[in-house]
mmCIF file of C-alpha atoms in Angstrom:
data_model
loop_
_atom_site.group_PDB
_atom_site.id
_atom_site.type_symbol
_atom_site.label_atom_id
_atom_site.label_comp_id
_atom_site.label_asym_id
_atom_site.label_seq_id
_atom_site.Cartn_x
_atom_site.Cartn_y
_atom_site.Cartn_z
ATOM 1 C CA MET A 1 48.237 136.851 24.894
ATOM 2 C CA ALA A 2 48.258 139.968 27.060
ATOM 3 C CA SER A 3 49.739 138.152 30.069
ATOM 4 C CA ALA A 4 52.470 136.667 27.922
ATOM 5 C CA LEU A 5 53.354 140.112 26.619
ATOM 6 C CA ARG A 6 53.472 141.516 30.132
ATOM 7 C CA HIS A 7 55.731 138.641 31.200
ATOM 8 C CA LEU A 8 58.064 139.331 28.289
ATOM 9 C CA ALA A 9 58.121 143.023 29.011
ATOM 10 C CA GLY A 10 58.818 142.364 32.719
ATOM 11 C CA ASN A 11 59.815 145.496 34.582
ATOM 12 C CA HIS A 12 61.023 147.254 31.467
ATOM 13 C CA SER A 13 57.873 149.281 30.771
ATOM 14 C CA SER A 14 59.748 152.506 31.427
ATOM 15 C CA VAL A 15 62.410 151.464 28.939
ATOM 16 C CA CYS A 16 59.713 150.831 26.350
ATOM 17 C CA ILE A 17 58.189 154.250 26.881
ATOM 18 C CA THR A 18 61.484 156.039 26.373
ATOM 19 C CA ASN A 19 62.817 153.735 23.718
ATOM 20 C CA PRO A 20 64.300 156.000 21.033
ATOM 21 C CA PHE A 21 63.261 153.499 18.367
ATOM 22 C CA LEU A 22 59.638 154.191 19.226
ATOM 23 C CA PHE A 23 59.591 157.901 19.762
ATOM 24 C CA ALA A 24 62.572 159.501 18.055
ATOM 25 C CA ILE A 25 60.159 160.275 15.207
ATOM 26 C CA GLN A 26 57.243 161.562 17.279
ATOM 27 C CA GLY A 27 58.082 165.118 16.241
ATOM 28 C CA LEU A 28 57.280 164.250 12.634
ATOM 29 C CA ARG A 29 53.504 164.586 12.469
ATOM 30 C CA TYR A 30 52.824 162.453 9.422
ATOM 31 C CA ARG A 31 55.401 159.724 10.014
ATOM 32 C CA LYS A 32 53.849 156.309 10.743
ATOM 33 C CA LEU A 33 55.065 153.652 13.166
ATOM 34 C CA GLU A 34 55.117 149.979 12.193
ATOM 35 C CA VAL A 35 53.450 147.741 14.813
ATOM 36 C CA ILE A 36 52.135 144.178 15.147
ATOM 37 C CA LEU A 37 48.494 143.784 16.208
ATOM 38 C CA THR A 38 47.837 141.364 19.057
ATOM 39 C CA THR A 39 44.075 141.253 18.406
ATOM 40 C CA ASN A 40 41.595 142.042 15.654
ATOM 41 C CA ILE A 41 40.874 145.776 15.438
ATOM 42 C CA GLU A 42 38.122 147.054 13.185
ATOM 43 C CA LYS A 43 39.325 149.198 10.265
ATOM 44 C CA LEU A 44 42.934 148.512 11.242
ATOM 45 C CA GLY A 45 43.724 144.831 10.800
ATOM 46 C CA LYS A 46 43.703 141.314 12.202
ATOM 47 C CA ALA A 47 45.772 139.790 14.996
ATOM 48 C CA GLY A 48 49.324 139.065 13.842
ATOM 49 C CA GLU A 49 49.274 141.580 11.009
ATOM 50 C CA THR A 50 51.858 144.335 10.714
ATOM 51 C CA VAL A 51 50.302 147.778 10.212
ATOM 52 C CA LYS A 52 51.380 151.408 10.336
ATOM 53 C CA VAL A 53 49.852 153.778 12.877
ATOM 54 C CA ALA A 54 50.509 157.253 14.226
ATOM 55 C CA PRO A 55 53.040 157.212 17.095
ATOM 56 C CA GLY A 56 50.644 159.083 19.360
ATOM 57 C CA HIS A 57 47.836 156.596 18.737
ATOM 58 C CA PHE A 58 50.169 153.724 19.518
ATOM 59 C CA ARG A 59 51.623 155.368 22.614
ATOM 60 C CA ASN A 60 48.301 156.507 24.120
ATOM 61 C CA HIS A 61 45.894 153.760 23.080
ATOM 62 C CA LEU A 62 47.338 150.614 21.520
ATOM 63 C CA MET A 63 50.408 149.993 23.685
ATOM 64 C CA PRO A 64 48.839 150.644 27.139
ATOM 65 C CA LYS A 65 46.087 148.111 26.357
ATOM 66 C CA LEU A 66 48.554 145.714 24.667
ATOM 67 C CA LEU A 67 46.468 145.809 21.488
ATOM 68 C CA ALA A 68 49.687 146.131 19.504
ATOM 69 C CA VAL A 69 53.453 145.854 20.017
ATOM 70 C CA PRO A 70 56.416 147.402 18.179
ATOM 71 C CA ASN A 71 57.521 145.547 15.066
ATOM 72 C CA ILE A 72 60.852 144.395 16.464
ATOM 73 C CA ASN A 73 62.321 140.902 16.580
ATOM 74 C CA LYS A 74 61.480 139.882 20.156
ATOM 75 C CA TYR A 75 57.843 140.897 19.839
ATOM 76 C CA ALA A 76 57.475 139.430 16.361
ATOM 77 C CA PHE A 77 58.810 136.101 17.656
ATOM 78 C CA LEU A 78 56.419 136.146 20.606
ATOM 79 C CA ILE A 79 53.417 136.865 18.391
ATOM 80 C CA ARG A 80 54.342 133.996 16.040
ATOM 81 C CA GLU A 81 54.667 131.567 18.959
ATOM 82 C CA GLN A 82 51.360 132.670 20.437
ATOM 83 C CA ARG A 83 49.617 132.232 17.097
ATOM 84 C CA LYS A 84 50.960 128.682 16.879
ATOM 85 C CA LEU A 85 49.537 127.897 20.311
ATOM 86 C CA TYR A 86 46.138 129.322 19.405
ATOM 87 C CA GLN A 87 46.054 127.382 16.151
ATOM 88 C CA CYS A 88 46.797 124.156 18.050
ATOM 89 C CA GLU A 89 43.974 124.907 20.484
ATOM 90 C CA GLU A 90 41.568 125.516 17.602
ATOM 91 C CA VAL A 91 42.513 122.183 16.020
ATOM 92 C CA GLU A 92 41.944 120.372 19.325
ATOM 93 C CA THR A 93 38.589 122.062 19.777
ATOM 94 C CA LEU A 94 37.477 121.081 16.306
ATOM 95 C CA ALA A 95 38.573 117.511 16.936
ATOM 96 C CA GLU A 96 36.256 117.357 19.946
ATOM 97 C CA VAL A 97 33.108 118.229 17.976
ATOM 98 C CA PRO A 98 30.773 115.192 18.202
ATOM 99 C CA LYS A 99 30.455 113.086 15.096
ATOM 100 C CA THR A 100 27.120 112.142 13.578
ATOM 101 C CA GLU A 101 27.314 108.707 15.160
ATOM 102 C CA ASP A 102 27.846 110.265 18.603
ATOM 103 C CA THR A 103 24.871 112.575 18.065
ATOM 104 C CA ASP A 104 22.670 109.617 17.137
ATOM 105 C CA ALA A 105 23.836 107.712 20.207
ATOM 106 C CA THR A 106 23.040 110.696 22.430
ATOM 107 C CA ALA A 107 19.570 110.984 20.915
ATOM 108 C CA MET A 108 18.961 107.283 21.569
ATOM 109 C CA LYS A 109 20.073 107.652 25.186
ATOM 110 C CA MET A 110 17.705 110.601 25.641
ATOM 111 C CA GLU A 111 14.860 108.566 24.140
ATOM 112 C CA ASP A 112 15.610 105.674 26.508
ATOM 113 C CA LYS A 113 15.695 108.076 29.454
ATOM 114 C CA MET A 114 12.333 109.538 28.460
ATOM 115 C CA LYS A 115 10.850 106.009 28.346
ATOM 116 C CA GLU A 116 12.203 105.362 31.847
ATOM 117 C CA TYR A 117 10.650 108.598 33.122
ATOM 118 C CA GLN A 118 7.295 107.749 31.567
ATOM 119 C CA ALA A 119 7.360 104.250 33.072
ATOM 120 C CA ALA A 120 8.159 105.727 36.494
ATOM 121 C CA ALA A 121 5.351 108.284 36.131
ATOM 122 C CA ASN A 122 2.862 105.546 35.250
ATOM 123 C CA GLN A 123 3.993 103.474 38.228
ATOM 124 C CA LEU A 124 3.627 106.435 40.591
ATOM 125 C CA ASP A 125 0.186 107.237 39.215
ATOM 126 C CA LYS A 126 -1.171 103.689 39.526
ATOM 127 C CA ALA A 127 0.391 102.807 42.884
ATOM 128 C CA ARG A 128 -1.051 103.466 46.336
ATOM 129 C CA LEU A 129 1.413 104.422 48.990
ATOM 130 C CA GLY A 130 0.511 102.992 52.391
ATOM 131 C CA LEU A 131 1.598 104.594 55.658
ATOM 132 C CA ARG A 132 0.791 103.758 59.289
ATOM 133 C CA ARG A 133 0.837 106.442 61.957
ATOM 134 C CA LEU A 134 -0.027 106.871 65.609
ATOM 135 C CA ILE A 135 -2.945 109.190 66.290
ATOM 136 C CA LYS A 136 -4.023 111.518 69.069
ATOM 137 C CA VAL A 137 -7.775 112.190 68.902
ATOM 138 C CA ASP A 138 -10.286 112.448 66.043
ATOM 139 C CA ASN A 139 -7.918 110.692 63.643
ATOM 140 C CA GLU A 140 -5.348 113.449 64.062
ATOM 141 C CA LEU A 141 -1.798 112.233 63.570
ATOM 142 C CA ARG A 142 0.690 112.611 66.354
ATOM 143 C CA SER A 143 3.271 113.741 63.794
ATOM 144 C CA PRO A 144 2.267 115.154 60.365
ATOM 145 C CA VAL A 145 3.460 113.442 57.191
ATOM 146 C CA THR A 146 5.813 115.762 55.299
ATOM 147 C CA LYS A 147 7.017 115.857 51.698
ATOM 148 C CA GLU A 148 10.365 114.463 52.752
ATOM 149 C CA GLU A 149 8.701 111.449 54.423
ATOM 150 C CA LEU A 150 6.609 110.760 51.320
ATOM 151 C CA VAL A 151 9.724 110.951 49.139
ATOM 152 C CA ALA A 152 11.442 108.438 51.429
ATOM 153 C CA GLU A 153 8.416 106.103 51.323
ATOM 154 C CA VAL A 154 8.246 106.308 47.512
ATOM 155 C CA ALA A 155 11.878 105.242 47.366
ATOM 156 C CA ARG A 156 11.316 102.430 49.895
ATOM 157 C CA GLN A 157 8.010 101.059 48.617
ATOM 158 C CA LEU A 158 8.199 101.759 44.882
ATOM 159 C CA CYS A 159 11.983 101.962 44.345
ATOM 160 C CA ILE A 160 11.584 105.293 42.547
ATOM 161 C CA SER A 161 13.626 108.372 43.370
ATOM 162 C CA ILE A 162 11.763 111.692 43.272
ATOM 163 C CA HIS A 163 12.455 115.186 44.606
ATOM 164 C CA PRO A 164 10.231 116.931 47.190
ATOM 165 C CA ASP A 165 9.474 119.564 44.554
ATOM 166 C CA ASN A 166 7.823 116.824 42.465
ATOM 167 C CA LEU A 167 5.017 116.701 45.054
ATOM 168 C CA HIS A 168 2.407 119.460 45.210
ATOM 169 C CA LEU A 169 1.798 119.379 48.949
ATOM 170 C CA PRO A 170 1.327 122.908 50.359
ATOM 171 C CA SER A 171 1.112 121.594 53.946
ATOM 172 C CA PRO A 172 1.863 118.264 55.690
ATOM 173 C CA LEU A 173 -0.837 115.593 56.031
ATOM 174 C CA THR A 174 -2.255 115.721 59.542
ATOM 175 C CA SER A 175 -5.012 113.071 59.706
ATOM 176 C CA LEU A 176 -5.871 109.519 58.697
ATOM 177 C CA GLY A 177 -7.415 108.994 55.272
ATOM 178 C CA GLU A 178 -6.777 108.685 51.555
ATOM 179 C CA TYR A 179 -5.164 111.445 49.536
ATOM 180 C CA GLU A 180 -4.486 112.171 45.868
ATOM 181 C CA ILE A 181 -1.370 114.290 45.749
ATOM 182 C CA PRO A 182 -0.658 116.034 42.407
ATOM 183 C CA LEU A 183 2.743 115.290 40.924
ATOM 184 C CA ARG A 184 4.829 118.007 39.311
ATOM 185 C CA LEU A 185 6.572 116.169 36.512
ATOM 186 C CA PRO A 186 8.184 117.547 33.339
ATOM 187 C CA ARG A 187 5.686 118.398 30.617
ATOM 188 C CA SER A 188 7.813 116.428 28.187
ATOM 189 C CA ILE A 189 6.559 113.207 29.812
ATOM 190 C CA PRO A 190 3.421 112.344 27.810
ATOM 191 C CA ARG A 191 0.302 111.692 29.907
ATOM 192 C CA PRO A 192 -2.251 108.986 29.034
ATOM 193 C CA GLU A 193 -5.154 110.192 26.906
ATOM 194 C CA GLY A 194 -7.760 112.001 28.950
ATOM 195 C CA LYS A 195 -5.523 112.395 31.997
ATOM 196 C CA LEU A 196 -5.008 116.002 33.096
ATOM 197 C CA GLN A 197 -2.235 115.432 35.627
ATOM 198 C CA TRP A 198 -0.161 112.777 37.333
ATOM 199 C CA THR A 199 -1.088 111.961 40.929
ATOM 200 C CA LEU A 200 0.262 109.929 43.831
ATOM 201 C CA ASN A 201 -2.321 108.035 45.900
ATOM 202 C CA VAL A 202 -1.520 107.912 49.593
ATOM 203 C CA LYS A 203 -3.441 106.053 52.327
ATOM 204 C CA ILE A 204 -2.619 106.752 55.964
ATOM 205 C CA ARG A 205 -3.916 104.179 58.457
ATOM 206 C CA ARG A 206 -3.848 103.807 62.211
ATOM 207 C CA LYS A 207 -0.720 102.165 63.575
#
């Protein structure tokens, strides 16, 4: 609304300030000026309403902030057109509110997704990821196994996509052996009875 008013006013702000229609009466202390509000103002009125205010209040506060405009034809027309546009936007917004059927469908999709997540969590927990690595001495791996490598192996061997943050692995695996790596999964995924946390079993063997 404010940008439209500025566009209409153009470079004529100085004309508005010295417009005799606005300020010929400023010497009369109790004379009120009729203006159109461009926005809701507490204790004064709602946007689009025509109200009477003191010329000084309009000149020093309302007009500089484009909270109100003089009640003359060109501004009245602009306000009416802007109100029409806003009303159309409100109608379109209301039309986009999901219906009950759409809400039910969304809930069903979320339920299906949760079942998929639980199935994936169960598969991760029951599977054993097998890796083969070259060693140096004393079963020490030539290259440590990182989170990113485990994520890639989960995708390759189990066809499940996880994020490195889903694995609680403070440091890479550096030696042969079997590991139970805690999984950080959403709490909304229900765990089997008696199970405290999801884990990923990893076995690293000599290549």
